[in-house]
Every structure is written in structure tokens, then in C-alpha cells.
Amino acid sequence: AQKVTQAQTEISVVEKEDVTLDCVYETRDTTYYLFWYKQPPSGELVFLIRRNSFDEQNEISGRYSWNFQKSTSSFNFTITASQVVDSAVYFCALSGPVTGANNLFFGTGTRLTVIP
Amino acid sequence: DGGITQSPKYLFRKEGQNVTLSCEQNLNHDAMYWYRQDPGQGLRLIYYSQIVNDFQKGDIAEGYSVSREKKESFPLTVTSAQKNPTAFYLCASISGLAGGPGTQYFGPGTRLTVL
């Protein structure tokens, strides 16, 4: 069974603070893919990153960075110097191997509020 | 511009009525998906289609139906059999499956309210 857990339901930070959103996953597949999406108040999910299970290199994109650790089944997301525009719900998601349906298993999301 | 469109943005339905949510994509993607989102919860898969004229049930298909007559279109019908249809519905599509799942791109969603 595949499962994604985002234990932090809501987080509030003051602008310019760093914040880390946690994501823990469960899967029996040896090949899998992990994703982060941002859902602003408008509702549309915006893709942020995709990582496959064979690539444990951390990734940085501007103020965003991701820490993938297979040993702890975690794929955490850090926003550096947060801004008000970062306020949104963030979802971590998991997808199986190529032969599967490729649908995404989502966590319940973390609502981030950045206070000016 | 390429993308996924969903209509309407807001939809109100009386109990006992069927309603159809539209999803169109011009990304030439093969696979399309419908998800349901309830407050405070993640997205749950309703139906998906990997090719035209074929579709599969997801985790919560009861009370819903779909069709895939064209590659660009994947409409979702919420039937009167769906006991609690009030939710936010999101459509997504993905490019070819060879080489591993690509990124799913999402439409803007339809918020359905049953009166």
C-alpha cells in the first residue's frame, strides 16, 4: 500500500523566516516518484518538483530546497526567507512505477501562512 | 496557450440531479485523471483514463461516471447516487508513460455544491 503522511496540518511563520514542511511516505515499490505541489487560494495545484527513487541528491531552486532521504522515507521541503506569496497549502504526493496507473497518492497537505 | 480547462468554476446542484463537469486539455497528453478534494484532506482519485475509449475506477468511483471519446476531453458526471457530492473537483493530465510517470498538470478545479 502507498501512503503519504504530512503531520503538520498548519504552520505560521513571520515573513523572512525559514520553514520546513515534512513529508513521510510508505511504499513497497522499489521504483517510485515523489512530488510537491502548491495550492494557492485559487485552488489550482501548481507543480513544484518531481524526484525519482534513485536520485537522492538534494535539490535547490531559488528559495526552495528539497531533502530526499530514503533511509527515513522522507522528502522534506524547505522555504528559505519566506514571503507572503508563499502562503498556500502544500501537498506531497507519491506515484508508483511506470507499469502502474501513475495516479498520485496525496498527503493531507500543510497549510502555510506567512505573516507580514 | 497550452493547458487544462475545467468548467464551470462553480456549480450548484439540487439533490437528485446528475451534473457533468467538463475537463479539456490541449497538451496532447495521453492520460487524464479526476480527483476529489474535501476540506482538510488530500486529493482522492475518482477515475482515470490512459487512452481514448478506456478508463478505470479509482479509489472512490461510486456515484460517478466518465467517458473518454476524445483525447482532449474527459468529462465527469456526478450522479444522484453519490451520497455526498459537495467537494472541489480537480482534473489532471499527464504526458506519455514511457520512461516513467511525467508530471501531472492540474486544471483550475470545479467547486460543486449540493443544495
GROMACS .gro file of C-alpha atoms in nm:
model
  231
    1ALA     CA    1   0.000   0.000   0.000
    2GLN     CA    2   0.112   0.352  -0.069
    3LYS     CA    3   0.071   0.626   0.184
    4VAL     CA    4   0.189   0.980   0.233
    5THR     CA    5   0.187   1.149   0.572
    6GLN     CA    6   0.213   1.520   0.628
    7ALA     CA    7   0.195   1.551   1.003
    8GLN     CA    8   0.193   1.930   1.008
    9THR     CA    9  -0.160   2.047   0.943
   10GLU     CA   10  -0.091   2.418   0.971
   11ILE     CA   11   0.222   2.626   1.009
   12SER     CA   12   0.255   3.001   1.060
   13VAL     CA   13   0.578   3.189   1.019
   14VAL     CA   14   0.677   3.551   1.007
   15GLU     CA   15   0.800   3.680   0.675
   16LYS     CA   16   1.169   3.610   0.607
   17GLU     CA   17   1.179   3.313   0.839
   18ASP     CA   18   1.278   2.973   0.703
   19VAL     CA   19   1.023   2.693   0.721
   20THR     CA   20   1.038   2.320   0.658
   21LEU     CA   21   0.740   2.112   0.555
   22ASP     CA   22   0.767   1.745   0.640
   23CYS     CA   23   0.664   1.453   0.423
   24VAL     CA   24   0.694   1.085   0.510
   25TYR     CA   25   0.593   0.815   0.267
   26GLU     CA   26   0.530   0.441   0.258
   27THR     CA   27   0.558   0.220  -0.047
   28ARG     CA   28   0.659  -0.134  -0.137
   29ASP     CA   29   0.772  -0.032  -0.484
   30THR     CA   30   1.143  -0.009  -0.549
   31THR     CA   31   1.083   0.247  -0.820
   32TYR     CA   32   0.864   0.537  -0.727
   33TYR     CA   33   0.832   0.911  -0.770
   34LEU     CA   34   0.777   1.188  -0.522
   35PHE     CA   35   0.619   1.523  -0.588
   36TRP     CA   36   0.542   1.852  -0.419
   37TYR     CA   37   0.252   2.070  -0.528
   38LYS     CA   38   0.142   2.413  -0.412
   39GLN     CA   39  -0.226   2.502  -0.389
   40PRO     CA   40  -0.282   2.877  -0.358
   41PRO     CA   41  -0.624   3.014  -0.259
   42SER     CA   42  -0.736   2.999  -0.623
   43GLY     CA   43  -0.741   2.621  -0.592
   44GLU     CA   44  -0.528   2.511  -0.883
   45LEU     CA   45  -0.242   2.277  -0.797
   46VAL     CA   46   0.093   2.408  -0.910
   47PHE     CA   47   0.371   2.158  -0.970
   48LEU     CA   48   0.693   2.229  -0.778
   49ILE     CA   49   0.919   1.926  -0.808
   50ARG     CA   50   0.939   1.558  -0.907
   51ARG     CA   51   1.207   1.318  -0.782
   52ASN     CA   52   1.256   0.951  -0.859
   53SER     CA   53   1.358   0.695  -0.601
   54PHE     CA   54   1.706   0.650  -0.747
   55ASP     CA   55   1.806   1.010  -0.714
   56GLU     CA   56   1.871   1.112  -0.357
   57GLN     CA   57   2.051   1.431  -0.437
   58ASN     CA   58   1.906   1.730  -0.267
   59GLU     CA   59   1.774   1.997  -0.495
   60ILE     CA   60   1.763   2.371  -0.469
   61SER     CA   61   1.555   2.606  -0.678
   62GLY     CA   62   1.579   2.963  -0.569
   63ARG     CA   63   1.437   2.989  -0.218
   64TYR     CA   64   1.306   2.632  -0.235
   65SER     CA   65   1.503   2.322  -0.144
   66TRP     CA   66   1.416   1.958  -0.102
   67ASN     CA   67   1.578   1.692   0.113
   68PHE     CA   68   1.512   1.335   0.000
   69GLN     CA   69   1.623   1.060   0.240
   70LYS     CA   70   1.532   0.702   0.152
   71SER     CA   71   1.665   0.576   0.484
   72THR     CA   72   1.390   0.761   0.667
   73SER     CA   73   1.135   0.760   0.380
   74SER     CA   74   1.118   1.136   0.391
   75PHE     CA   75   1.101   1.408   0.131
   76ASN     CA   76   1.103   1.739   0.315
   77PHE     CA   77   1.057   2.081   0.162
   78THR     CA   78   1.224   2.396   0.292
   79ILE     CA   79   1.139   2.752   0.201
   80THR     CA   80   1.413   2.999   0.282
   81ALA     CA   81   1.332   3.360   0.362
   82SER     CA   82   0.959   3.303   0.333
   83GLN     CA   83   0.736   3.558   0.165
   84VAL     CA   84   0.367   3.632   0.190
   85VAL     CA   85   0.319   3.487  -0.159
   86ASP     CA   86   0.431   3.152  -0.022
   87SER     CA   87   0.109   3.128   0.177
   88ALA     CA   88  -0.074   2.824   0.041
   89VAL     CA   89  -0.148   2.462   0.106
   90TYR     CA   90   0.139   2.236   0.011
   91PHE     CA   91   0.089   1.874  -0.085
   92CYS     CA   92   0.339   1.595  -0.100
   93ALA     CA   93   0.248   1.309  -0.334
   94LEU     CA   94   0.373   0.966  -0.434
   95SER     CA   95   0.343   0.777  -0.761
   96GLY     CA   96   0.425   0.418  -0.844
   97PRO     CA   97   0.635   0.268  -1.122
   98VAL     CA   98   0.577   0.303  -1.495
   99THR     CA   99   0.359  -0.004  -1.520
  100GLY     CA  100   0.109   0.130  -1.275
  101ALA     CA  101  -0.173   0.374  -1.325
  102ASN     CA  102   0.060   0.660  -1.242
  103ASN     CA  103  -0.202   0.821  -1.030
  104LEU     CA  104  -0.081   1.024  -0.735
  105PHE     CA  105  -0.129   0.939  -0.370
  106PHE     CA  106  -0.153   1.263  -0.179
  107GLY     CA  107  -0.085   1.358   0.177
  108THR     CA  108  -0.345   1.568   0.356
  109GLY     CA  109  -0.149   1.886   0.297
  110THR     CA  110   0.016   2.151   0.513
  111ARG     CA  111  -0.135   2.496   0.521
  112LEU     CA  112   0.142   2.754   0.539
  113THR     CA  113   0.063   3.109   0.645
  114VAL     CA  114   0.335   3.369   0.613
  115ILE     CA  115   0.265   3.671   0.828
  116PRO     CA  116   0.396   4.005   0.701
  117ASP     CA  117  -0.160   2.869  -2.455
  118GLY     CA  118  -0.146   2.501  -2.363
  119GLY     CA  119  -0.323   2.389  -2.055
  120ILE     CA  120  -0.617   2.226  -1.886
  121THR     CA  121  -0.952   2.396  -1.858
  122GLN     CA  122  -1.237   2.299  -1.633
  123SER     CA  123  -1.586   2.435  -1.640
  124PRO     CA  124  -1.781   2.561  -1.471
  125LYS     CA  125  -1.576   2.706  -1.187
  126TYR     CA  126  -1.872   2.692  -0.951
  127LEU     CA  127  -2.166   2.455  -0.983
  128PHE     CA  128  -2.477   2.422  -0.775
  129ARG     CA  129  -2.694   2.116  -0.789
  130LYS     CA  130  -3.017   2.012  -0.631
  131GLU     CA  131  -3.034   1.677  -0.465
  132GLY     CA  132  -3.130   1.402  -0.706
  133GLN     CA  133  -2.984   1.571  -1.012
  134ASN     CA  134  -2.698   1.450  -1.224
  135VAL     CA  135  -2.437   1.706  -1.324
  136THR     CA  136  -2.146   1.690  -1.564
  137LEU     CA  137  -1.811   1.859  -1.504
  138SER     CA  138  -1.605   1.944  -1.807
  139CYS     CA  139  -1.231   1.888  -1.845
  140GLU     CA  140  -1.043   1.972  -2.163
  141GLN     CA  141  -0.671   1.970  -2.233
  142ASN     CA  142  -0.470   2.081  -2.534
  143LEU     CA  143  -0.140   1.944  -2.412
  144ASN     CA  144  -0.172   1.629  -2.625
  145HIS     CA  145  -0.147   1.425  -2.306
  146ASP     CA  146  -0.246   1.061  -2.313
  147ALA     CA  147  -0.370   1.008  -1.961
  148MET     CA  148  -0.628   1.208  -1.769
  149TYR     CA  149  -0.746   1.191  -1.411
  150TRP     CA  150  -1.025   1.313  -1.187
  151TYR     CA  151  -0.965   1.384  -0.821
  152ARG     CA  152  -1.190   1.493  -0.542
  153GLN     CA  153  -1.075   1.721  -0.262
  154ASP     CA  154  -1.261   1.766   0.066
  155PRO     CA  155  -1.171   2.032   0.324
  156GLY     CA  156  -0.862   1.943   0.522
  157GLN     CA  157  -0.796   1.638   0.313
  158GLY     CA  158  -0.573   1.544   0.030
  159LEU     CA  159  -0.691   1.459  -0.316
  160ARG     CA  160  -0.853   1.124  -0.382
  161LEU     CA  161  -0.870   0.956  -0.721
  162ILE     CA  162  -1.213   0.906  -0.875
  163TYR     CA  163  -1.141   0.781  -1.228
  164TYR     CA  164  -0.855   0.782  -1.472
  165SER     CA  165  -0.808   0.714  -1.840
  166GLN     CA  166  -0.481   0.622  -2.006
  167ILE     CA  167  -0.610   0.610  -2.363
  168VAL     CA  168  -0.919   0.706  -2.558
  169ASN     CA  169  -1.222   0.484  -2.505
  170ASP     CA  170  -1.073   0.329  -2.195
  171PHE     CA  171  -1.098   0.430  -1.830
  172GLN     CA  172  -1.050   0.276  -1.489
  173LYS     CA  173  -1.204   0.326  -1.147
  174GLY     CA  174  -1.002   0.496  -0.881
  175ASP     CA  175  -1.043   0.473  -0.506
  176ILE     CA  176  -1.380   0.648  -0.480
  177ALA     CA  177  -1.561   0.582  -0.811
  178GLU     CA  178  -1.903   0.501  -0.664
  179GLY     CA  179  -2.164   0.754  -0.772
  180TYR     CA  180  -1.952   0.890  -1.057
  181SER     CA  181  -1.919   0.811  -1.426
  182VAL     CA  182  -1.683   0.924  -1.702
  183SER     CA  183  -1.627   0.896  -2.073
  184ARG     CA  184  -1.321   0.939  -2.294
  185GLU     CA  185  -1.439   0.972  -2.652
  186LYS     CA  186  -1.168   1.219  -2.746
  187LYS     CA  187  -0.811   1.253  -2.632
  188GLU     CA  188  -0.866   1.612  -2.528
  189SER     CA  189  -1.179   1.560  -2.320
  190PHE     CA  190  -1.260   1.367  -2.003
  191PRO     CA  191  -1.596   1.474  -1.859
  192LEU     CA  192  -1.707   1.360  -1.516
  193THR     CA  193  -2.072   1.302  -1.428
  194VAL     CA  194  -2.172   1.321  -1.066
  195THR     CA  195  -2.483   1.110  -1.038
  196SER     CA  196  -2.762   1.119  -0.784
  197ALA     CA  197  -2.613   0.801  -0.640
  198GLN     CA  198  -2.322   0.997  -0.498
  199LYS     CA  199  -2.421   1.046  -0.135
  200ASN     CA  200  -2.202   1.342  -0.052
  201PRO     CA  201  -2.104   1.519  -0.373
  202THR     CA  202  -2.021   1.862  -0.232
  203ALA     CA  203  -1.648   1.898  -0.290
  204PHE     CA  204  -1.378   2.053  -0.504
  205TYR     CA  205  -1.307   1.853  -0.818
  206LEU     CA  206  -0.975   1.865  -0.996
  207CYS     CA  207  -0.886   1.727  -1.335
  208ALA     CA  208  -0.529   1.642  -1.431
  209SER     CA  209  -0.342   1.511  -1.731
  210ILE     CA  210  -0.004   1.358  -1.789
  211SER     CA  211   0.220   1.304  -2.086
  212GLY     CA  212   0.321   0.964  -2.224
  213LEU     CA  213   0.402   0.698  -1.972
  214ALA     CA  214   0.721   0.566  -2.130
  215GLY     CA  215   1.027   0.643  -1.925
  216GLY     CA  216   0.844   0.689  -1.603
  217PRO     CA  217   0.547   0.898  -1.498
  218GLY     CA  218   0.577   1.253  -1.602
  219THR     CA  219   0.431   1.538  -1.413
  220GLN     CA  220   0.059   1.563  -1.368
  221TYR     CA  221  -0.072   1.905  -1.458
  222PHE     CA  222  -0.394   2.021  -1.299
  223GLY     CA  223  -0.684   2.232  -1.411
  224PRO     CA  224  -0.827   2.515  -1.201
  225GLY     CA  225  -1.098   2.297  -1.048
  226THR     CA  226  -1.475   2.300  -1.016
  227ARG     CA  227  -1.639   2.361  -0.682
  228LEU     CA  228  -1.964   2.164  -0.663
  229THR     CA  229  -2.224   2.243  -0.400
  230VAL     CA  230  -2.537   2.040  -0.349
  231LEU     CA  231  -2.827   2.247  -0.221
   0.00000   0.00000   0.00000
